[in-house]
Tab-separated table of C-alpha atoms and ligand atoms in Angstrom:
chain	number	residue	atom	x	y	z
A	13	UNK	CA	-9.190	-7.281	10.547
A	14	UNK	CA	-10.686	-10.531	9.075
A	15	UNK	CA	-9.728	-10.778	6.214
A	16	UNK	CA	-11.809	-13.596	3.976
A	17	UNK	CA	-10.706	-17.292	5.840
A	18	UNK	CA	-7.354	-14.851	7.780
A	19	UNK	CA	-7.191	-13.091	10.496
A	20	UNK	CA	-4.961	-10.037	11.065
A	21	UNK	CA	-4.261	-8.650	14.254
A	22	UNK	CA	-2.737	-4.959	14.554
A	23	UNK	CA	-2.465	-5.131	18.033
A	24	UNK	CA	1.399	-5.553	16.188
A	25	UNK	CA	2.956	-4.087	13.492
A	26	UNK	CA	1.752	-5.305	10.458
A	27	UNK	CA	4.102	-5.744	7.280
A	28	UNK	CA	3.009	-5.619	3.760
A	29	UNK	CA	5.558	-7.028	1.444
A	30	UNK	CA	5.130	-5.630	-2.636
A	31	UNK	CA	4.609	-7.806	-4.805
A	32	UNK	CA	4.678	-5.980	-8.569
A	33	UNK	CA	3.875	-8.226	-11.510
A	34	UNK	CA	3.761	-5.102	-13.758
A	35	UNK	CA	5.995	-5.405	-16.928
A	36	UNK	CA	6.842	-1.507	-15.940
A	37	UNK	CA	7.105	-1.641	-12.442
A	38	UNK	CA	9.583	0.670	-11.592
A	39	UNK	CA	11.565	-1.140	-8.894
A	40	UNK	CA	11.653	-4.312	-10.036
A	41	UNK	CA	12.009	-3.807	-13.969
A	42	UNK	CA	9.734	-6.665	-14.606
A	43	UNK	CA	11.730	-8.964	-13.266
A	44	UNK	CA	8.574	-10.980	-11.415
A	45	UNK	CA	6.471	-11.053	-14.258
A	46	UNK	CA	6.838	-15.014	-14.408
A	47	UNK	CA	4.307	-17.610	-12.632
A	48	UNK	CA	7.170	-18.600	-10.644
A	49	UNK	CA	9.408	-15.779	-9.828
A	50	UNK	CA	6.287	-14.013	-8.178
A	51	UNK	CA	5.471	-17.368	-5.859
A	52	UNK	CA	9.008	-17.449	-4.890
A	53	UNK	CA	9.157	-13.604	-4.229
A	54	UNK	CA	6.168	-14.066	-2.084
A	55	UNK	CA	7.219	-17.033	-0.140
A	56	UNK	CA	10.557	-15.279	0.664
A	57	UNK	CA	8.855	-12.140	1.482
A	58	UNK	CA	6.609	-14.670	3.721
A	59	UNK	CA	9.118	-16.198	5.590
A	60	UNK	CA	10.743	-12.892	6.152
A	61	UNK	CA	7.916	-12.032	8.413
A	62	UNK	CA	5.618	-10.122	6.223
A	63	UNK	CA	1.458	-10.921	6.908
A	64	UNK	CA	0.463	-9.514	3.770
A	65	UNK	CA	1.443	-9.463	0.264
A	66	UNK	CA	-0.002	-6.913	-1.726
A	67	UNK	CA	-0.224	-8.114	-5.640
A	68	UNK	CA	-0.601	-4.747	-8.188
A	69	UNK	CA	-0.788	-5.471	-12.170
A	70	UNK	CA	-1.523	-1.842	-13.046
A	71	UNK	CA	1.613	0.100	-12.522
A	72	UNK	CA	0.824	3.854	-10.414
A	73	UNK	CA	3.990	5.199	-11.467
A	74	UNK	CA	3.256	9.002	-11.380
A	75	UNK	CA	3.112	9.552	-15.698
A	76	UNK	CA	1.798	6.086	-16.517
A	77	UNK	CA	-0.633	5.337	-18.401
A	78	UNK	CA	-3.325	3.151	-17.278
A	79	UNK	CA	-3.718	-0.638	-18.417
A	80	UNK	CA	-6.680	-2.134	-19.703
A	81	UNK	CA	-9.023	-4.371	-17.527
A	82	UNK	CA	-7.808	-7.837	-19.582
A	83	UNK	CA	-4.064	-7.050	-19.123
A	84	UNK	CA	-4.494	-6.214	-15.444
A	85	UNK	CA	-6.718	-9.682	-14.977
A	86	UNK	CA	-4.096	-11.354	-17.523
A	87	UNK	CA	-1.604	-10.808	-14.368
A	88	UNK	CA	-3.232	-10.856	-11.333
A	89	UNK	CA	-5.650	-13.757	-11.438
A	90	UNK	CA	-3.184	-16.466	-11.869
A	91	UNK	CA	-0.383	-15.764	-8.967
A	92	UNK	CA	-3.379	-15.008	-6.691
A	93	UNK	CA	-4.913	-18.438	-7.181
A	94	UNK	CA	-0.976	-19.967	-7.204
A	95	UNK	CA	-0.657	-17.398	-3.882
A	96	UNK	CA	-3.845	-18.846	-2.463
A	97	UNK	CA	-2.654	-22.517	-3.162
A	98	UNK	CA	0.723	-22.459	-1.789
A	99	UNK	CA	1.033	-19.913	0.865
A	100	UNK	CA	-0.362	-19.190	3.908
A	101	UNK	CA	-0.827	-15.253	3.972
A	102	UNK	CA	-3.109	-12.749	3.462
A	103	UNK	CA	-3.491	-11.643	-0.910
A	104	UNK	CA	-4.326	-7.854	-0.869
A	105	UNK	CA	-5.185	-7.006	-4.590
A	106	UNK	CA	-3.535	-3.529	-5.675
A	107	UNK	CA	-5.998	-1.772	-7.944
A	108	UNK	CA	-8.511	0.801	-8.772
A	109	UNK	CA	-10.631	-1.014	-10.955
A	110	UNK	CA	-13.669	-2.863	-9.660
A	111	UNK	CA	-13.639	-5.860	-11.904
A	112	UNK	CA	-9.869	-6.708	-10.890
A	113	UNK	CA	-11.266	-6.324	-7.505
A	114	UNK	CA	-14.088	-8.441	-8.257
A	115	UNK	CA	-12.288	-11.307	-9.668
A	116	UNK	CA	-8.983	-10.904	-7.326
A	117	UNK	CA	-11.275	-11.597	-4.473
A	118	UNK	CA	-12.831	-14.877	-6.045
A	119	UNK	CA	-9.283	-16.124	-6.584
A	120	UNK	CA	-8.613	-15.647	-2.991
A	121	UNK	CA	-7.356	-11.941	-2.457
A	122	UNK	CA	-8.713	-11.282	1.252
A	123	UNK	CA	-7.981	-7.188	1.004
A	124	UNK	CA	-8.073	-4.269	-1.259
A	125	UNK	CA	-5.728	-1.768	-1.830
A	126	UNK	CA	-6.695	1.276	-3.807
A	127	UNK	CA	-4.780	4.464	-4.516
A	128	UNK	CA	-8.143	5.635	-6.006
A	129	UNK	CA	-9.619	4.775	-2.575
A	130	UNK	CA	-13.007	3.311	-4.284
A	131	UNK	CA	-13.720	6.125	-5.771
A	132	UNK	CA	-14.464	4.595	-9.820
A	133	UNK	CA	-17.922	3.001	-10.066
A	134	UNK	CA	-19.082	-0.036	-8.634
A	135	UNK	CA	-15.971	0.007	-6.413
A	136	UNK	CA	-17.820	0.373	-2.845
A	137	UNK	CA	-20.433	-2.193	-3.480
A	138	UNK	CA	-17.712	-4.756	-4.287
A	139	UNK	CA	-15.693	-4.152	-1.127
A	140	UNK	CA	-18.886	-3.811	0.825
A	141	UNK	CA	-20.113	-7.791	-0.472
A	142	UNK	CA	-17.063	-9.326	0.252
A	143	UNK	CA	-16.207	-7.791	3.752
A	144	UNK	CA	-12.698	-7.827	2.882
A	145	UNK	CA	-10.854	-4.549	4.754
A	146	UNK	CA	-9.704	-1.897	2.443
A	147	UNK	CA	-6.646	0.345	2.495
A	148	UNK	CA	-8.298	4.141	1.469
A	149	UNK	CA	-5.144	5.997	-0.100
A	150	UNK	CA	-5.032	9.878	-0.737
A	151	UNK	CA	-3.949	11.117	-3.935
A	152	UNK	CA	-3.879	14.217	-5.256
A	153	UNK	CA	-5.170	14.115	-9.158
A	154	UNK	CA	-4.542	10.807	-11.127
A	155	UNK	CA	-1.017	8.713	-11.711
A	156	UNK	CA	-0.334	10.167	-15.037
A	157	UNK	CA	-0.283	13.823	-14.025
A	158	UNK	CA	-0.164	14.474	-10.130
A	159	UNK	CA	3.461	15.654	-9.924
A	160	UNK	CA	2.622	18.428	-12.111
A	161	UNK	CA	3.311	20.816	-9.271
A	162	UNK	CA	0.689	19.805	-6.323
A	163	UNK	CA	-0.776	22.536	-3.966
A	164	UNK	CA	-2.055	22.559	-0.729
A	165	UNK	CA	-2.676	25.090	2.000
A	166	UNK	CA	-2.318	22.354	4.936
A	167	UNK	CA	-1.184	19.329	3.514
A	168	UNK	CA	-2.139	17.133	6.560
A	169	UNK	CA	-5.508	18.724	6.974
A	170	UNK	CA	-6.164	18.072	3.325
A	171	UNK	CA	-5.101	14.648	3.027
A	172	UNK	CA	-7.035	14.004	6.127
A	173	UNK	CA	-10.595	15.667	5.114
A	174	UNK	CA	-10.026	13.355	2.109
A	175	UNK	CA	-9.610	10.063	3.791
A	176	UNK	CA	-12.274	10.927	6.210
A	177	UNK	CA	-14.766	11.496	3.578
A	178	UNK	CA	-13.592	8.579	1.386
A	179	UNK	CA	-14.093	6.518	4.791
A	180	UNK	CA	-17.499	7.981	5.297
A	181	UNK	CA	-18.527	7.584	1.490
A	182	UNK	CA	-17.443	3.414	2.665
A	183	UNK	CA	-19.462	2.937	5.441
A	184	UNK	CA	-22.460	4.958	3.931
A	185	UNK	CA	-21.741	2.247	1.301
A	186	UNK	CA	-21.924	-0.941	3.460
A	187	UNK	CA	-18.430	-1.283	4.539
A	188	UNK	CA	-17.705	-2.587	7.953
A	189	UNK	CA	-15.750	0.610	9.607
A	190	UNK	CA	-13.700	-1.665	11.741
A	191	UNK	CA	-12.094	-3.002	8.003
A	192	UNK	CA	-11.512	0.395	6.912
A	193	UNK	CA	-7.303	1.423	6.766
A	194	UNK	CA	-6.543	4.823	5.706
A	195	UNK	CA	-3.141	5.740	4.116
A	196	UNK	CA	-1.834	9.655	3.228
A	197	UNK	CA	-0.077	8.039	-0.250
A	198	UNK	CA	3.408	9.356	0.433
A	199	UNK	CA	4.951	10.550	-3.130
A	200	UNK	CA	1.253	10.634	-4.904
A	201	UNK	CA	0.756	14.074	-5.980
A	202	UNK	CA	2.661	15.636	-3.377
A	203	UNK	CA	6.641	17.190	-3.387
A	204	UNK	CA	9.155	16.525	-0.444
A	205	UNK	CA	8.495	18.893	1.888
A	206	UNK	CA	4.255	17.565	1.697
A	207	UNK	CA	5.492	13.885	2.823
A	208	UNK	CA	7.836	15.614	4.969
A	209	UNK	CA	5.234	16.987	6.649
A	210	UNK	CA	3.015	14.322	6.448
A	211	UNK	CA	5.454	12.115	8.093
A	212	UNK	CA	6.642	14.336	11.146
A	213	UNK	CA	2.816	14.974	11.537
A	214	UNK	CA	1.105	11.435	10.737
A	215	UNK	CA	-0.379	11.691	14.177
A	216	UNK	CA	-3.148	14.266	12.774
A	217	UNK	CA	-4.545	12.247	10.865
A	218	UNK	CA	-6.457	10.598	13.798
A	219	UNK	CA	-7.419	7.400	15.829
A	220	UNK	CA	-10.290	6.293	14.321
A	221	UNK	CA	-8.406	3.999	11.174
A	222	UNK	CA	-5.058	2.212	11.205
A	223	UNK	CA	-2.485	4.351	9.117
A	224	UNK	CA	-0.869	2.123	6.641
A	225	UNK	CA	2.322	3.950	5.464
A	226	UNK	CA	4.311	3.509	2.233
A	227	UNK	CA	7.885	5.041	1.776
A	228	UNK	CA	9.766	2.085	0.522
A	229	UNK	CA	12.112	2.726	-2.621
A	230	UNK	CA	10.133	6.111	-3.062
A	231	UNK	CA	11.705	9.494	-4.587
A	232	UNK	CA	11.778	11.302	-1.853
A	233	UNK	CA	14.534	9.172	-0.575
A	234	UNK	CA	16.180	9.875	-4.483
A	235	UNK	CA	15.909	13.040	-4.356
A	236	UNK	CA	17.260	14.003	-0.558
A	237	UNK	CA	20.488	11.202	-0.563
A	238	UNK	CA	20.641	11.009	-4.570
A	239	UNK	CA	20.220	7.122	-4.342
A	240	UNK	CA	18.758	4.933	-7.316
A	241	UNK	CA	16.028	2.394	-6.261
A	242	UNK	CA	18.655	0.086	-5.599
A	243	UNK	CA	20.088	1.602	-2.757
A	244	UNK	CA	17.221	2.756	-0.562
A	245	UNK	CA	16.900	0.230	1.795
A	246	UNK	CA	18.408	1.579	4.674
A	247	UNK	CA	16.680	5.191	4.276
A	248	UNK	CA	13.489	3.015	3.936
A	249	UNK	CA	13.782	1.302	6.559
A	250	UNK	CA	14.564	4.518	8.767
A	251	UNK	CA	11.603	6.237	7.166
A	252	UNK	CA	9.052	3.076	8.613
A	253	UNK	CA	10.478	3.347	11.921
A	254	UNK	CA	9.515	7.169	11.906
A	255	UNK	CA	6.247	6.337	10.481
A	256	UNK	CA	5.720	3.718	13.489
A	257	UNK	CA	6.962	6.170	15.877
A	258	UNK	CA	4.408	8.702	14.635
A	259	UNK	CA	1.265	5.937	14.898
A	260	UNK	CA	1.864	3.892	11.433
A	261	UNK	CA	0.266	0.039	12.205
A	262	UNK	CA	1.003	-1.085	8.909
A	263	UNK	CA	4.048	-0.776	6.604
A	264	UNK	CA	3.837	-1.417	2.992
A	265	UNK	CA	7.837	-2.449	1.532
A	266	UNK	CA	9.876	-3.956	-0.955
A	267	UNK	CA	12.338	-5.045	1.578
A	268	UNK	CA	10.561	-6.975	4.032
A	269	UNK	CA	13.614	-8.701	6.353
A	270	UNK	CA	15.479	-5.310	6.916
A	271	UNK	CA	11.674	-4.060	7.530
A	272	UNK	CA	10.596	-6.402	10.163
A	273	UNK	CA	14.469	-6.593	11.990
A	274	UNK	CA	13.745	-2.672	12.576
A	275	UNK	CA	10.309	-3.439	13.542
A	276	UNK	CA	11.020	-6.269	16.109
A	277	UNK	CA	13.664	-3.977	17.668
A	278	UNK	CA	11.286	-0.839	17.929
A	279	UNK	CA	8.798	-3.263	19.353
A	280	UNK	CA	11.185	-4.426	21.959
A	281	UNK	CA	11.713	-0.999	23.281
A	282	UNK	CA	8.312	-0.074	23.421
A	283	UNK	CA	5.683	-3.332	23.494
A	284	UNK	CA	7.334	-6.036	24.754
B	14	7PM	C1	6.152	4.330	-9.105
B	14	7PM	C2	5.910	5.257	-8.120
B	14	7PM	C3	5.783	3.009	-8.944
B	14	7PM	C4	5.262	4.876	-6.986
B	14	7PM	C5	5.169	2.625	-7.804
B	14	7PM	C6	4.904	3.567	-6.842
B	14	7PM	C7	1.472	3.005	-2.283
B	14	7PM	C8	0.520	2.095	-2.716
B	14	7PM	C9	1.980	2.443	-4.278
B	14	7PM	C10	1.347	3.549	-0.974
B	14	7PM	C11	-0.614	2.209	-0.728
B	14	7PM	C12	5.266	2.342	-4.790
B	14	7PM	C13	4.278	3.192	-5.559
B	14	7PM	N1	2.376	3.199	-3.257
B	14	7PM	N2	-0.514	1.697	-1.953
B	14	7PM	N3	0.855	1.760	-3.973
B	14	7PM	N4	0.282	3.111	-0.247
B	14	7PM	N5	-1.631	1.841	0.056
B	14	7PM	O1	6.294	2.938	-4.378
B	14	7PM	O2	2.133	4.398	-0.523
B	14	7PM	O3	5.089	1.151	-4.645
B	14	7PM	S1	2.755	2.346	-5.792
């Protein structure tokens, strides 16, 4: 993937680390809101190994309401640039909203990723002028009201019809397929047993894209071991190695060192 002045390769795993500067975000309370907690977070995050950091000022906690477009610029702008300027490492910008996207990308983000999968206005058109790869997410309904009891018939087939026609909908739109990353959107309108299945069948979902998989900190892992957010690293980091097993190429996680120690050993037993 080439991603603005970077390059990625995915011939390895790649490793997205999270970077939320949302005042809400719900696993970090906040806590990186400041200029200079979010550079440090980053750099560590960095040096742990991770490729990509993925900044998000608009929290997609399921039930949230949405932020407006100057409060999500109000965040995001400024450790992007101060990202840009001090690290070496690829700034994916976390958002459905095409002016974020717009101006993330002049500050130096070099990839989009979008729950909403470009779907708002203007989104495609923005992606397809910068050439920057995008990560196409499934979600069933919107943020505030998609765990209101989801329903599928096949799960897998669904989420998969979806990302193939938000893929299609890309390239009709001038994006380069070979930037193009799909991702099911574990925990986004969908109840255990969907990611469940989504996970022990990832596979389905095809050749043609990477699969970028998120499980870090997420509920399922609450609700199955009864574990607050602070706890979930080691289920996490069990859950990626399944996902990598079952054709994942990219991870997006809070924990990044536990991440890529798991990911370095799985690679040892089958790459290197
Ligand atoms: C509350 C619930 C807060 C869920 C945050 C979340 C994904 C993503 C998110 C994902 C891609 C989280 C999520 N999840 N983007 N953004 N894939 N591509 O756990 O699974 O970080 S937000």
């Amino acid at each position: 993937m080439i991603c603005g002045n970077r390059r990625i390769s995915l011939s390895r795993t790649v490793v997205m680390g999270i970077l939320n500067v949302t005042p809400d975000s719900f696993s970090d309370g906040g806590r990186f809101r400041d200029l200079d907690a979010s550079l440090r977070h980053a750099e560590s995050m960095q040096a742990a190994g991770a490729e990509i950091i993925d900044v998000g000022g608009e929290s997609t906690r399921p039930g949230s309401e949405s932020v407006t477009i100057a409060q999500e610029l109000d965040r995001v702008v400024p450790v992007i640039e101060a990202l840009n300027r001090d690290l070496d490492v690829v700034i994916s910008i976390d958002t459905s909203k095409p002016a974020v996207m717009r101006a993330a990308i002049d500050a130096g983000a070099g990839m989009i990723n979008d729950v909403n999968a470009l779907r708002s206005e203007g989104a495609i058109p923005i992606a397809a002028a910068a050439g920057v790869p995008v990560c196409l997410m499934h979600m069933l309904g919107e943020p505030r009201t998609m765990q209101n009891s989801p329903v599928y018939g096949d799960v897998v087939e669904e989420v998969r019809d979806y990302l193939e026609s938000r893929a299609a909908a890309c390239i009709a739109g001038g994006v380069d397929k070979r930037q193009i990353v799909i991702d099911p959107g574990f925990g986004f309108g969908k109840h255990v047993g969907h990611n469940l299945e989504l996970l022990r069948r990832l596979k389905e979902l095809g050749t043609e894209y990477p699969v970028m998989a998120g499980l870090s900190r997420k509920s399922m892992i609450g609700k199955l071991l009864g574990l607050p957010m602070d706890r979930r690293v080691h289920a996490s980091v069990a859950l990626a190695m399944i996902a990598l097993a079952n054709g994942a190429r990219l991870l997006r996680v809070h924990d990044v060192g536990p991440t890529v120690d798991a990911v370095r050993m799985y690679e040892a037993v089958y790459f290197d």
